[in-house]
Short mmCIF file of C-alpha atoms and ligand atoms in Angstrom, two decimals:
data_model
loop_
_atom_site.label_atom_id
_atom_site.label_comp_id
_atom_site.label_asym_id
_atom_site.label_seq_id
_atom_site.Cartn_x
_atom_site.Cartn_y
_atom_site.Cartn_z
CA MET A 1 -0.01 -0.01 0.03
CA ASN A 2 0.90 3.54 -0.57
CA ARG A 3 1.94 5.36 2.67
CA PHE A 4 3.37 8.28 1.03
CA MET A 5 0.47 10.75 0.38
CA SER A 6 0.57 14.00 -0.84
CA PHE A 7 -0.03 16.87 1.51
CA VAL A 8 -0.65 20.55 2.02
CA THR A 9 1.16 22.52 4.84
CA THR A 10 -0.68 25.73 5.30
CA ALA A 11 0.21 28.34 7.77
CA ALA A 12 -3.14 27.60 9.50
CA LEU A 13 -2.33 24.01 9.92
CA LEU A 14 1.00 24.63 11.23
CA ALA A 15 -0.30 27.21 13.69
CA THR A 16 -2.87 24.38 14.74
CA LEU A 17 -0.23 21.94 15.17
CA GLN A 18 2.17 24.27 17.27
CA ALA A 19 -0.94 25.41 19.50
CA GLY A 20 -1.61 21.69 20.04
CA ALA A 21 1.96 21.23 20.96
CA GLN A 22 1.95 24.03 23.60
CA MET A 23 -1.52 22.70 24.95
CA GLN A 24 -0.25 19.34 25.55
CA LEU A 25 0.30 18.21 29.04
CA PRO A 26 1.75 15.27 30.59
CA GLY A 27 -0.58 12.48 31.38
CA GLU A 28 -3.83 11.81 29.47
CA GLN A 29 -5.44 15.32 29.33
CA SER A 30 -5.11 17.60 26.45
CA SER A 31 -7.95 20.17 25.54
CA GLY A 32 -7.66 18.90 21.83
CA MET A 33 -7.48 20.70 18.66
CA PRO A 34 -10.39 21.77 16.83
CA ALA A 35 -11.84 20.09 13.60
CA VAL A 36 -10.87 21.60 10.29
CA PRO A 37 -13.28 20.54 7.49
CA GLY A 38 -11.62 19.52 4.23
CA PRO A 39 -12.09 17.18 1.44
CA LEU A 40 -13.19 14.36 3.64
CA ALA A 41 -15.75 16.31 5.55
CA ALA A 42 -17.20 17.31 2.23
CA LYS A 43 -17.22 13.80 0.69
CA TYR A 44 -18.52 12.08 3.68
CA LYS A 45 -21.15 14.48 4.89
CA THR A 46 -24.27 12.61 3.81
CA ASP A 47 -22.91 9.14 5.05
CA ALA A 48 -21.77 10.62 8.42
CA ASP A 49 -25.12 12.50 8.89
CA ARG A 50 -26.93 9.10 8.38
CA ILE A 51 -24.52 7.18 10.80
CA LEU A 52 -24.85 9.97 13.59
CA THR A 53 -28.86 10.21 13.24
CA ALA A 54 -29.18 6.35 13.46
CA ALA A 55 -26.55 5.92 16.44
CA MET A 56 -28.43 8.75 18.41
CA ALA A 57 -31.81 6.90 17.62
CA ASP A 58 -30.25 3.39 18.22
CA ASN A 59 -31.27 1.66 21.45
CA ASP A 60 -29.74 -1.92 20.65
CA GLY A 61 -26.30 -1.09 21.66
CA TYR A 62 -27.28 -0.04 25.26
CA ALA A 63 -29.57 -3.25 25.41
CA ALA A 64 -26.78 -5.33 24.65
CA LEU A 65 -24.66 -3.72 27.48
CA THR A 66 -27.69 -4.07 29.83
CA TYR A 67 -27.87 -7.69 28.98
CA LEU A 68 -23.97 -8.37 29.49
CA CYS A 69 -24.00 -6.57 32.68
CA ASP A 70 -27.23 -7.82 34.35
CA HIS A 71 -27.30 -11.33 32.95
CA ILE A 72 -23.65 -12.37 32.57
CA GLY A 73 -22.04 -9.76 34.90
CA LYS A 74 -18.54 -9.80 36.02
CA ARG A 75 -16.21 -11.88 33.87
CA VAL A 76 -12.81 -12.24 35.02
CA SER A 77 -10.21 -14.10 33.19
CA GLY A 78 -10.52 -17.94 33.92
CA SER A 79 -14.37 -17.66 35.09
CA PRO A 80 -17.25 -19.42 33.57
CA GLN A 81 -18.83 -15.98 33.09
CA LEU A 82 -16.06 -14.83 30.73
CA ASN A 83 -16.64 -17.79 28.48
CA THR A 84 -20.40 -17.18 28.60
CA ALA A 85 -19.79 -13.83 27.44
CA ILE A 86 -17.50 -14.77 24.64
CA GLU A 87 -20.02 -17.27 23.26
CA TRP A 88 -22.78 -14.66 23.76
CA GLY A 89 -20.62 -11.96 21.91
CA ALA A 90 -20.04 -14.17 18.85
CA GLU A 91 -23.63 -14.78 18.56
CA LEU A 92 -24.41 -11.28 18.79
CA MET A 93 -21.89 -10.58 15.98
CA LYS A 94 -23.53 -13.12 13.98
CA LYS A 95 -27.19 -11.94 14.56
CA ALA A 96 -25.96 -8.47 13.62
CA GLY A 97 -25.01 -9.91 10.25
CA LEU A 98 -21.18 -9.55 10.52
CA GLN A 99 -18.89 -11.64 8.37
CA ASN A 100 -16.02 -13.96 9.57
CA VAL A 101 -17.31 -14.11 13.03
CA LYS A 102 -14.88 -16.36 15.19
CA VAL A 103 -13.37 -16.71 18.49
CA GLN A 104 -9.52 -16.75 18.36
CA PRO A 105 -8.47 -19.29 21.05
CA VAL A 106 -6.45 -17.76 23.92
CA MET A 107 -5.11 -19.29 27.21
CA VAL A 108 -5.72 -16.95 30.07
CA PRO A 109 -4.44 -16.95 33.62
CA HIS A 110 -6.96 -17.97 36.25
CA TRP A 111 -6.65 -16.13 39.44
CA VAL A 112 -9.09 -16.91 42.20
CA ARG A 113 -9.82 -14.44 44.91
CA GLY A 114 -11.52 -16.70 47.36
CA SER A 115 -12.58 -15.23 50.79
CA GLU A 116 -10.73 -12.38 52.30
CA SER A 117 -10.72 -9.88 55.25
CA GLY A 118 -8.86 -7.31 57.10
CA GLU A 119 -9.17 -5.83 60.29
CA ILE A 120 -7.31 -3.15 62.40
CA LEU A 121 -6.68 -4.68 65.73
CA THR A 122 -5.13 -2.33 68.07
CA SER A 123 -3.45 1.02 67.81
CA GLY A 124 -1.08 2.75 70.21
CA LYS A 125 -4.06 3.62 72.32
CA GLY A 126 -5.41 0.18 72.63
CA ALA A 127 -7.80 -2.16 70.93
CA VAL A 128 -9.53 -0.64 67.92
CA LYS A 129 -11.38 -3.84 66.37
CA LYS A 130 -12.27 -2.21 63.06
CA PRO A 131 -12.91 -4.38 59.85
CA LEU A 132 -11.19 -2.89 56.74
CA HIS A 133 -12.78 -1.93 53.39
CA MET A 134 -10.18 -4.15 51.36
CA LEU A 135 -10.15 -5.93 48.04
CA GLY A 136 -7.17 -8.13 47.48
CA LEU A 137 -5.05 -7.04 44.35
CA GLY A 138 -5.48 -9.16 41.38
CA MET A 139 -2.85 -11.79 40.98
CA SER A 140 -1.91 -11.45 44.61
CA VAL A 141 -0.86 -14.75 46.45
CA GLY A 142 -2.95 -15.41 49.64
CA THR A 143 -1.98 -15.61 53.44
CA PRO A 144 -1.19 -18.42 55.31
CA LYS A 145 -4.69 -20.12 56.36
CA GLU A 146 -4.50 -18.46 59.87
CA GLY A 147 -3.74 -15.10 58.15
CA ILE A 148 -1.14 -12.38 59.07
CA THR A 149 -1.13 -10.44 62.09
CA ALA A 150 1.62 -7.47 61.94
CA GLN A 151 2.26 -4.05 62.75
CA VAL A 152 1.71 -1.47 59.86
CA VAL A 153 4.54 0.68 58.48
CA PHE A 154 2.98 3.70 56.63
CA VAL A 155 4.94 5.16 53.70
CA PRO A 156 3.73 8.17 51.50
CA SER A 157 5.99 7.47 48.68
CA PHE A 158 8.49 4.69 47.31
CA GLN A 159 11.21 7.29 48.36
CA ALA A 160 9.94 7.00 51.93
CA LEU A 161 10.12 3.22 51.73
CA ASP A 162 13.73 3.56 50.35
CA GLU A 163 14.73 5.69 53.35
CA LEU A 164 13.80 3.03 55.92
CA THR A 165 16.17 0.44 57.22
CA PRO A 166 15.40 -3.33 56.47
CA GLU A 167 14.85 -3.79 60.30
CA GLN A 168 12.21 -0.97 60.29
CA VAL A 169 10.16 -2.99 57.60
CA LYS A 170 11.01 -6.66 58.41
CA GLY A 171 8.01 -8.60 59.47
CA LYS A 172 5.70 -5.93 59.07
CA ILE A 173 2.81 -4.82 56.95
CA VAL A 174 3.74 -1.89 54.36
CA LEU A 175 0.86 0.66 53.86
CA PHE A 176 1.26 2.85 50.88
CA ASN A 177 -0.73 6.05 51.03
CA PRO A 178 0.54 8.43 48.57
CA GLY A 179 -2.43 10.68 48.33
CA TRP A 180 -3.91 10.99 45.00
CA HIS A 181 -1.78 12.12 42.19
CA GLY A 182 -4.02 10.55 39.17
CA TYR A 183 -4.13 7.00 37.94
CA GLY A 184 -0.77 7.10 36.17
CA VAL A 185 1.19 7.78 39.38
CA ASN A 186 -0.87 5.93 41.86
CA SER A 187 -1.35 2.78 39.86
CA GLN A 188 2.52 2.35 40.16
CA TYR A 189 2.06 1.78 43.97
CA ARG A 190 -0.45 -1.01 43.08
CA THR A 191 1.51 -2.77 40.49
CA ALA A 192 5.05 -2.41 41.80
CA GLY A 193 4.48 -1.62 45.56
CA PRO A 194 4.15 -5.20 46.66
CA SER A 195 7.50 -6.54 45.52
CA ARG A 196 9.35 -2.93 46.41
CA ALA A 197 7.94 -3.64 50.18
CA ALA A 198 8.78 -7.37 50.00
CA SER A 199 12.47 -6.47 48.91
CA LYS A 200 12.76 -4.93 52.35
CA GLY A 201 11.19 -7.83 54.32
CA ALA A 202 7.68 -6.72 54.40
CA VAL A 203 5.17 -9.75 54.84
CA ALA A 204 2.04 -8.16 53.31
CA VAL A 205 1.16 -4.81 51.52
CA LEU A 206 -1.94 -2.47 51.72
CA VAL A 207 -2.31 0.22 49.20
CA ARG A 208 -4.61 3.07 49.08
CA SER A 209 -7.11 2.62 46.26
CA ALA A 210 -6.29 4.35 43.02
CA THR A 211 -9.08 6.87 43.04
CA GLY A 212 -9.66 10.56 43.74
CA LEU A 213 -13.10 9.72 45.51
CA ALA A 214 -13.47 8.85 49.05
CA MET A 215 -16.60 6.59 49.10
CA GLN A 216 -15.46 3.79 51.54
CA THR A 217 -14.89 1.77 48.19
CA PRO A 218 -11.93 -0.27 47.57
CA HIS A 219 -10.53 -0.51 44.09
CA THR A 220 -8.78 -3.72 42.87
CA GLY A 221 -6.46 -4.05 39.89
CA THR A 222 -3.38 -6.17 38.81
CA LEU A 223 -0.07 -6.16 40.73
CA ARG A 224 2.95 -7.27 38.95
CA TYR A 225 5.47 -9.26 41.14
CA ASP A 226 9.19 -8.88 40.69
CA GLU A 227 10.21 -12.67 40.23
CA LYS A 228 13.42 -12.05 42.10
CA GLN A 229 11.53 -10.86 45.22
CA PRO A 230 9.31 -12.94 47.75
CA LYS A 231 5.67 -12.81 46.73
CA VAL A 232 3.61 -11.35 49.62
CA PRO A 233 -0.20 -10.87 49.60
CA ALA A 234 -1.32 -7.37 48.60
CA ALA A 235 -4.69 -5.89 49.02
CA ALA A 236 -6.27 -2.27 48.24
CA VAL A 237 -8.00 -0.54 51.08
CA SER A 238 -10.46 2.40 50.88
CA VAL A 239 -9.21 5.86 51.10
CA GLU A 240 -10.91 6.37 54.38
CA ASP A 241 -9.30 3.15 55.72
CA ALA A 242 -5.70 4.22 54.49
CA LEU A 243 -6.29 7.52 56.14
CA MET A 244 -7.37 6.08 59.42
CA ILE A 245 -4.38 3.84 59.54
CA GLU A 246 -2.06 6.67 58.80
CA ARG A 247 -3.74 8.74 61.72
CA LEU A 248 -3.49 5.83 64.08
CA ALA A 249 0.30 4.90 62.95
CA ALA A 250 1.13 8.41 63.78
CA GLU A 251 -0.28 7.70 67.37
CA GLY A 252 1.84 4.36 68.04
CA PRO A 253 2.23 0.87 66.48
CA VAL A 254 -0.79 -0.21 64.76
CA GLN A 255 -1.64 -4.22 64.40
CA VAL A 256 -3.62 -5.10 61.44
CA HIS A 257 -4.90 -8.72 60.69
CA LEU A 258 -5.11 -9.89 57.07
CA GLN A 259 -6.44 -13.12 55.57
CA MET A 260 -6.67 -13.84 52.03
CA ASP A 261 -7.44 -17.14 50.12
CA ALA A 262 -6.19 -15.85 46.83
CA HIS A 263 -4.39 -18.16 44.64
CA MET A 264 -3.70 -19.04 40.85
CA GLU A 265 -5.26 -22.14 39.08
CA ALA A 266 -4.35 -23.68 35.89
CA ASP A 267 -4.65 -21.41 32.75
CA VAL A 268 -8.12 -21.70 31.11
CA LYS A 269 -8.90 -21.84 27.36
CA ALA A 270 -10.77 -18.38 26.43
CA GLY A 271 -10.42 -16.21 23.24
CA ASN A 272 -10.96 -12.89 21.11
CA VAL A 273 -14.13 -12.76 19.58
CA MET A 274 -14.18 -10.94 16.15
CA GLY A 275 -16.44 -10.14 13.29
CA GLU A 276 -16.00 -8.22 10.07
CA ILE A 277 -17.69 -5.94 7.36
CA VAL A 278 -15.47 -7.14 4.65
CA GLY A 279 -13.99 -4.35 2.50
CA SER A 280 -15.37 -4.07 -1.02
CA GLU A 281 -11.96 -2.98 -2.69
CA HIS A 282 -9.21 -3.74 -0.30
CA PRO A 283 -10.53 -6.50 1.99
CA GLU A 284 -6.99 -7.42 3.15
CA GLN A 285 -6.59 -3.85 4.60
CA VAL A 286 -8.23 -3.53 8.10
CA VAL A 287 -9.44 -0.85 10.46
CA VAL A 288 -9.76 -2.66 13.80
CA LEU A 289 -11.81 -1.70 16.59
CA GLY A 290 -12.76 -2.79 20.10
CA GLY A 291 -12.34 -2.97 23.71
CA HIS A 292 -11.64 -5.90 26.13
CA ILE A 293 -14.41 -8.39 27.10
CA ASP A 294 -12.93 -9.48 30.68
CA SER A 295 -13.34 -7.41 33.70
CA TRP A 296 -12.52 -7.61 37.31
CA ASP A 297 -14.35 -10.07 39.55
CA VAL A 298 -16.34 -7.18 41.14
CA GLY A 299 -19.05 -5.20 39.97
CA GLN A 300 -20.43 -5.69 36.35
CA GLY A 301 -17.56 -4.53 34.24
CA ALA A 302 -20.01 -1.93 32.91
CA GLN A 303 -17.75 1.07 32.30
CA ASP A 304 -14.59 -1.18 32.17
CA ASP A 305 -14.95 -2.10 29.44
CA GLY A 306 -18.58 -3.56 28.81
CA SER A 307 -19.16 0.00 27.63
CA GLY A 308 -16.19 -0.09 25.29
CA ILE A 309 -16.99 -3.45 23.68
CA MET A 310 -20.84 -2.69 23.13
CA ALA A 311 -20.04 0.94 21.84
CA THR A 312 -17.54 -0.46 19.34
CA PHE A 313 -19.71 -3.32 18.28
CA GLU A 314 -22.83 -1.18 17.87
CA ALA A 315 -20.61 1.33 15.85
CA VAL A 316 -19.56 -1.43 13.28
CA SER A 317 -23.35 -3.02 13.41
CA LEU A 318 -24.70 0.43 12.46
CA ILE A 319 -22.45 0.85 9.33
CA HIS A 320 -23.62 -2.68 8.23
CA LYS A 321 -27.42 -1.85 9.09
CA LEU A 322 -27.27 1.20 6.87
CA GLY A 323 -26.05 -0.69 4.10
CA LEU A 324 -22.76 1.29 3.80
CA LYS A 325 -20.13 -0.60 2.20
CA PRO A 326 -16.58 0.62 3.03
CA LYS A 327 -13.49 -0.26 0.63
CA ARG A 328 -11.31 -1.67 3.46
CA THR A 329 -12.57 -4.22 6.07
CA ILE A 330 -13.80 -3.03 9.42
CA ARG A 331 -13.16 -5.50 12.20
CA ILE A 332 -14.64 -5.52 15.61
CA VAL A 333 -12.48 -7.28 18.35
CA PHE A 334 -13.59 -8.28 21.89
CA TRP A 335 -9.93 -8.79 23.41
CA VAL A 336 -9.54 -10.98 26.27
CA ASN A 337 -7.50 -10.73 29.42
CA GLU A 338 -6.66 -6.99 29.30
CA GLU A 339 -6.86 -6.63 33.04
CA ASN A 340 -4.48 -9.24 34.25
CA GLY A 341 -2.10 -10.45 31.58
CA GLY A 342 -2.73 -8.94 28.15
CA ALA A 343 -2.77 -12.27 26.49
CA GLY A 344 -5.47 -11.24 24.06
CA GLY A 345 -3.84 -8.27 22.65
CA ARG A 346 -0.48 -10.43 22.26
CA ALA A 347 -2.38 -13.22 20.62
CA TYR A 348 -4.09 -10.73 18.10
CA ARG A 349 -0.54 -9.48 17.18
CA GLU A 350 0.61 -13.01 16.54
CA MET A 351 -2.44 -13.71 14.33
CA ILE A 352 -1.57 -10.77 12.27
CA GLY A 353 2.15 -11.84 11.87
CA ASP A 354 3.88 -10.16 8.98
CA LYS A 355 0.62 -8.58 7.68
CA ILE A 356 1.11 -5.82 10.08
CA GLY A 357 1.18 -3.18 7.30
CA ASP A 358 -2.40 -4.15 6.25
CA GLN A 359 -3.70 -2.96 9.75
CA VAL A 360 -4.85 0.60 8.69
CA ALA A 361 -5.70 1.98 12.09
CA ALA A 362 -6.55 0.41 15.47
CA PHE A 363 -9.32 2.20 17.75
CA GLU A 364 -9.58 1.06 21.38
CA MET A 365 -12.28 2.23 23.72
CA ASP A 366 -11.26 1.44 27.32
CA GLY A 367 -11.82 4.68 29.29
CA GLY A 368 -15.45 4.54 30.14
CA ALA A 369 -18.40 5.89 27.87
CA GLU A 370 -18.45 9.18 29.67
CA LYS A 371 -19.53 12.15 27.40
CA PRO A 372 -16.97 12.12 24.56
CA LEU A 373 -15.01 15.13 23.52
CA GLY A 374 -13.42 13.88 20.27
CA ILE A 375 -10.65 11.51 19.27
CA GLY A 376 -7.35 10.74 20.74
CA TYR A 377 -4.68 10.23 18.08
CA GLY A 378 -1.63 8.58 19.22
CA GLY A 379 -0.62 7.22 15.98
CA PHE A 380 3.15 7.34 16.37
CA GLY A 381 4.02 4.69 18.87
CA GLY A 382 5.45 5.51 22.01
CA PRO A 383 5.40 4.35 25.65
CA ARG A 384 2.26 2.96 26.86
CA ARG A 385 2.62 2.28 30.51
CA PRO A 386 5.62 3.42 32.85
CA ALA A 387 8.20 0.87 33.63
CA PRO A 388 7.98 0.13 37.60
CA PRO A 389 10.26 2.69 39.11
CA ALA A 390 13.70 1.69 40.00
CA PRO A 391 14.68 1.72 43.58
CA GLY A 392 15.45 5.28 44.55
CA ALA A 393 13.43 6.75 41.91
CA PRO A 394 10.22 8.51 42.47
CA ALA A 395 6.89 7.41 40.95
CA VAL A 396 6.26 9.77 38.09
CA ALA A 397 3.44 10.44 35.82
CA PRO A 398 3.74 8.34 32.68
CA PRO A 399 3.60 10.14 29.31
CA ALA A 400 0.15 9.76 27.60
CA ARG A 401 -0.18 6.55 25.86
CA GLY A 402 1.27 7.15 22.39
CA ALA A 403 1.93 10.65 23.26
CA LEU A 404 4.17 12.44 20.79
CA ASP A 405 6.11 15.80 20.48
CA MET A 406 4.33 17.60 17.77
CA THR A 407 7.36 19.30 16.63
CA THR A 408 8.89 16.16 15.58
CA LEU A 409 6.32 15.15 13.21
CA SER A 410 7.16 14.14 9.68
CA ALA A 411 5.13 15.37 6.68
CA GLU A 412 3.24 12.23 6.25
CA GLU A 413 2.66 12.40 10.12
CA LYS A 414 1.26 16.14 9.90
CA GLN A 415 -0.86 14.79 7.00
CA SER A 416 -2.53 12.25 9.46
CA PHE A 417 -3.38 15.10 11.91
CA VAL A 418 -5.11 16.91 8.82
CA TYR A 419 -6.98 13.67 8.08
CA MET A 420 -8.26 13.44 11.56
CA GLN A 421 -9.08 17.10 12.00
CA ASP A 422 -10.99 16.86 8.60
CA ILE A 423 -12.88 13.58 9.87
CA ALA A 424 -13.55 15.30 13.24
CA ALA A 425 -15.47 17.87 11.43
CA LEU A 426 -18.09 15.36 10.60
CA LEU A 427 -18.75 14.95 14.47
CA LYS A 428 -19.72 18.64 15.05
CA PRO A 429 -23.48 17.72 15.15
CA ILE A 430 -22.74 15.78 18.32
CA GLY A 431 -20.21 17.90 19.97
CA THR A 432 -17.31 15.55 19.67
CA ASP A 433 -15.26 17.32 17.19
CA THR A 434 -11.60 17.60 18.81
CA VAL A 435 -8.51 15.73 18.01
CA SER A 436 -5.87 15.27 20.82
CA PRO A 437 -2.49 14.17 20.58
CA GLY A 438 -2.01 10.80 22.45
CA GLY A 439 -4.39 7.76 22.28
CA GLY A 440 -4.27 4.22 22.15
CA GLY A 441 -4.92 1.21 24.61
CA SER A 442 -3.45 -1.90 26.12
CA ASP A 443 -5.02 -4.36 23.87
CA ILE A 444 -3.98 -2.69 20.64
CA GLY A 445 -0.48 -1.88 22.10
CA PRO A 446 1.11 -4.75 20.49
CA ILE A 447 0.04 -3.89 16.96
CA THR A 448 0.59 0.02 17.56
CA ALA A 449 3.94 -0.55 19.05
CA ASP A 450 4.92 -1.99 15.49
CA GLY A 451 3.52 1.11 13.70
CA VAL A 452 -0.20 0.78 13.53
CA PRO A 453 -1.84 4.34 14.09
CA ALA A 454 -3.68 4.31 17.69
CA LEU A 455 -7.09 5.80 18.23
CA SER A 456 -9.16 6.10 21.19
CA PRO A 457 -12.14 8.34 22.19
CA ARG A 458 -11.49 11.06 24.60
CA THR A 459 -14.17 11.72 27.16
CA VAL A 460 -14.72 14.53 29.79
CA GLY A 461 -13.16 11.68 32.33
CA LEU A 462 -14.93 13.08 35.28
CA HIS A 463 -15.81 9.73 37.23
CA TYR A 464 -14.14 6.91 35.37
CA PHE A 465 -11.68 6.36 38.11
CA ASP A 466 -14.37 6.82 40.79
CA TRP A 467 -15.95 3.39 39.62
CA HIS A 468 -12.94 1.68 38.09
CA HIS A 469 -12.30 -1.84 39.30
CA THR A 470 -14.93 -1.74 42.08
CA GLU A 471 -18.25 -3.02 43.16
CA ALA A 472 -19.72 0.24 41.86
CA ASP A 473 -18.76 -0.42 38.20
CA THR A 474 -22.42 -1.30 37.43
CA LEU A 475 -24.67 -0.47 34.47
CA ASP A 476 -26.30 2.64 35.96
CA LYS A 477 -22.92 4.54 35.64
CA VAL A 478 -23.14 4.54 31.86
CA ASP A 479 -25.44 7.28 30.44
CA PRO A 480 -27.28 6.07 27.47
CA ASP A 481 -27.00 9.41 25.79
CA ASP A 482 -23.18 9.54 26.27
CA PHE A 483 -22.84 5.85 25.31
CA LYS A 484 -25.01 6.78 22.05
CA ARG A 485 -22.63 9.74 21.38
CA ASN A 486 -19.31 7.47 21.67
CA THR A 487 -20.98 4.91 19.38
CA ALA A 488 -21.64 7.64 16.85
CA MET A 489 -18.29 9.00 16.92
CA LEU A 490 -16.60 5.47 16.60
CA SER A 491 -18.91 4.69 13.85
CA VAL A 492 -18.12 7.78 11.75
CA VAL A 493 -14.36 7.61 12.20
CA ALA A 494 -14.20 3.90 11.44
CA TYR A 495 -16.34 4.14 8.25
CA VAL A 496 -14.24 7.15 6.89
CA LEU A 497 -10.99 5.61 7.89
CA ALA A 498 -12.04 2.23 6.05
CA ASP A 499 -13.27 4.11 2.86
CA MET A 500 -10.92 7.10 2.46
CA ASP A 501 -8.33 7.32 -0.42
CA GLY A 502 -5.58 8.29 2.01
CA ARG A 503 -4.22 6.53 5.16
CA LEU A 504 -2.98 7.67 8.36
CA VAL A 505 0.59 6.71 9.33
CA GLY A 506 1.94 5.13 12.35
CA ARG A 507 5.56 4.82 13.56
CA LYS A 508 7.26 2.00 15.32
CA SER A 509 7.74 2.25 19.11
CA THR A 510 11.09 1.83 20.48
CA PHE A 511 9.65 1.10 24.00
CA ARG A 512 8.29 -2.57 24.87
CA GLU A 513 6.61 -3.30 28.04
ZN1 ZN B 1 -10.32 -1.65 30.95
#
């Protein structure tokens, strides 16, 4: 295929790009660049308006999400509910009339939480006897049957842990309570904290939930053990309980009891669910979009990521319902095992093999279906997740997924932004007409790292991390109109990318997880 497209560089474009570069902040936030209508907006106006009207009137997508949440529910890797969801998802695609519906077999880890509890026993001022609002972290080992009773050492940061002597940590439970610095920073205490504490002799770890909202709700999520360190049990506690332990620890020694049955069982066969609208002229070229079908073992996986798979599915389904026939193939994928392993994303990359150049664009929705603002375009590879901080290094905010320095763009890359701003103009009727640098997702990471242009919706992002990985991630959190706006946006962008003459470009990442 031809990746070298003609382009027009206008003073206005450069000014916009430079303004975008200046606006870009570390992390995921960006105010975005406005749409600039061009030839694509003119060519696809009629089709796009049909899609937008149909998407805003469509109730099938939200109805499917409702069924997934209420009748299948939470679906952690290895669970029977996940495999029920996979079978149901494939049926849904077939009923919608998609082609080449299949389940790509993928082996997934099977982590089992089992029963768990925690209690503050005593403080420096005597008995406390307060149950903890806790959730074991995904992939954690359990405690011995009788549990662990130990004194808590509170640390506000990795640096504070590094400054303690092994004698101060040995045999104790480390509590990380760094405050709230955004998900990028806080999630590092969850992923890397257990092994960092274990390296100093801790027997267990508690982590303040990675959220900005204190509603006595613990947030789980995966940890990543360093194989060189002893594996110690680790749990998230509610913000309130983390703060209480911190206050008590300032008064004197605090004893906590922790009991967790968590353990691993043998890997289970699951799979990536996929279906297509086969392209009329270039069937081998693929615009892929989707989200992840697994969730945590709490709540309903409604925002994370039921909303993502159902909005992307309905976006593709609507193109088919309207009888639109894009030149390239549009593929929907429900990736598996995003939450605790990423096996689905890796298996998809393996399936693509040396045909990676035929993946025209990858659009992942895994940030919830809050009110969308526009498209995040991280088409140029780049870091996706921070590496665990090295000993002595502070936890720092990671760069946005696929973030880029706008000033380093090549001519083709600038043309890609022109394309996206042109397409975004079609989204003006639903108010989602901005393009922001930085976008992508974990499941598409293995292909975007190899140069496939990455896209993701940008939303207001007000409450996603209030619900994320908790019992509260339930259907009622997904506003039907916001869901429809996401669906409408995804559908227009996927259709135009699959049908337009030009292509976006990507850049291979030098960074690997
Ligand atoms: Zn997710």
